[in-house]
C-alpha cells in the first residue's frame, strides 16, 4: 500500500464538499474494506489531541469511501483559516488492530457569496 496520499483544497463555507476514495493495494487491486470502519476528522492543528476538531461524514459504500463536509460542519470553519484533516479506516478482527490513514491534507476555509436574507 502507498497510503497516505496528500490533498490540499479550498472549502467554500456552507457548501457540501464530496470526495470519493477508491483505495488500492500496491499491486493495483482494490483494497478490501470489509470489516473496516472509517473516520474523516477535521482539526485546528496537527496533534494527537487537537484543541478543536469535528467529525465530517464518511461512509463505506461498495468498497469506496464517500467523504463529505456537510454545511452543518462547514459553518463551524472560519474564513481564511487553515485546518488539517485525516481520513482513515480501522479494523479489529481477532484482536488484531489495523489503522490506515488513506488521505490527509490541509483545508483552507473561504467565504463565498450566498443569498441575502
PDB file of N, CA and C in Angstrom, residues 23 25 36 39 42 67-68 71-72 75 77 94 109 111:
ATOM      1  N   UNK A  23      -9.560   3.143  -2.500  1.00  0.00           N
ATOM      2  CA  UNK A  23      -8.187   2.719  -2.158  1.00  0.00           C
ATOM      3  C   UNK A  23      -7.781   1.438  -2.885  1.00  0.00           C
ATOM      4  N   UNK A  25      -4.442  -1.533  -3.316  1.00  0.00           N
ATOM      5  CA  UNK A  25      -3.202  -2.121  -2.814  1.00  0.00           C
ATOM      6  C   UNK A  25      -2.063  -1.703  -3.743  1.00  0.00           C
ATOM      7  N   UNK A  36     -14.078  -2.953   7.989  1.00  0.00           N
ATOM      8  CA  UNK A  36     -13.444  -1.685   8.338  1.00  0.00           C
ATOM      9  C   UNK A  36     -14.511  -0.638   8.648  1.00  0.00           C
ATOM     10  N   UNK A  39     -13.267   7.142   9.397  1.00  0.00           N
ATOM     11  CA  UNK A  39     -13.383   8.429  10.073  1.00  0.00           C
ATOM     12  C   UNK A  39     -12.794   9.514   9.177  1.00  0.00           C
ATOM     13  N   UNK A  42     -11.566  16.665  10.931  1.00  0.00           N
ATOM     14  CA  UNK A  42     -11.021  17.988  10.612  1.00  0.00           C
ATOM     15  C   UNK A  42     -10.598  18.618  11.929  1.00  0.00           C
ATOM     16  N   UNK A  67     -16.803  10.655   1.241  1.00  0.00           N
ATOM     17  CA  UNK A  67     -16.430  11.614   2.283  1.00  0.00           C
ATOM     18  C   UNK A  67     -17.079  12.948   1.969  1.00  0.00           C
ATOM     19  N   UNK A  68     -17.763  13.531   2.980  1.00  0.00           N
ATOM     20  CA  UNK A  68     -18.441  14.801   2.755  1.00  0.00           C
ATOM     21  C   UNK A  68     -18.234  15.762   3.913  1.00  0.00           C
ATOM     22  N   UNK A  71     -22.783  21.212   5.125  1.00  0.00           N
ATOM     23  CA  UNK A  71     -22.875  22.597   5.581  1.00  0.00           C
ATOM     24  C   UNK A  71     -22.854  22.754   7.099  1.00  0.00           C
ATOM     25  N   UNK A  72     -23.497  21.862   7.840  1.00  0.00           N
ATOM     26  CA  UNK A  72     -23.516  21.981   9.307  1.00  0.00           C
ATOM     27  C   UNK A  72     -22.111  21.886   9.896  1.00  0.00           C
ATOM     28  N   UNK A  75     -19.964  25.225   8.385  1.00  0.00           N
ATOM     29  CA  UNK A  75     -20.275  26.512   9.001  1.00  0.00           C
ATOM     30  C   UNK A  75     -19.510  26.727  10.306  1.00  0.00           C
ATOM     31  N   UNK A  77     -16.283  26.336  10.398  1.00  0.00           N
ATOM     32  CA  UNK A  77     -14.950  26.754   9.974  1.00  0.00           C
ATOM     33  C   UNK A  77     -14.910  28.267   9.788  1.00  0.00           C
ATOM     34  N   UNK A  94     -10.215 -10.417  15.353  1.00  0.00           N
ATOM     35  CA  UNK A  94      -9.417 -11.388  16.099  1.00  0.00           C
ATOM     36  C   UNK A  94      -8.425 -10.740  17.037  1.00  0.00           C
ATOM     37  N   UNK A 109     -10.494  27.426   4.588  1.00  0.00           N
ATOM     38  CA  UNK A 109     -11.902  27.827   4.545  1.00  0.00           C
ATOM     39  C   UNK A 109     -12.022  29.197   3.891  1.00  0.00           C
ATOM     40  N   UNK A 111     -14.998  32.171   2.494  1.00  0.00           N
ATOM     41  CA  UNK A 111     -16.380  32.617   2.413  1.00  0.00           C
ATOM     42  C   UNK A 111     -16.741  32.832   0.949  1.00  0.00           C
TER      43      UNK A 111
END
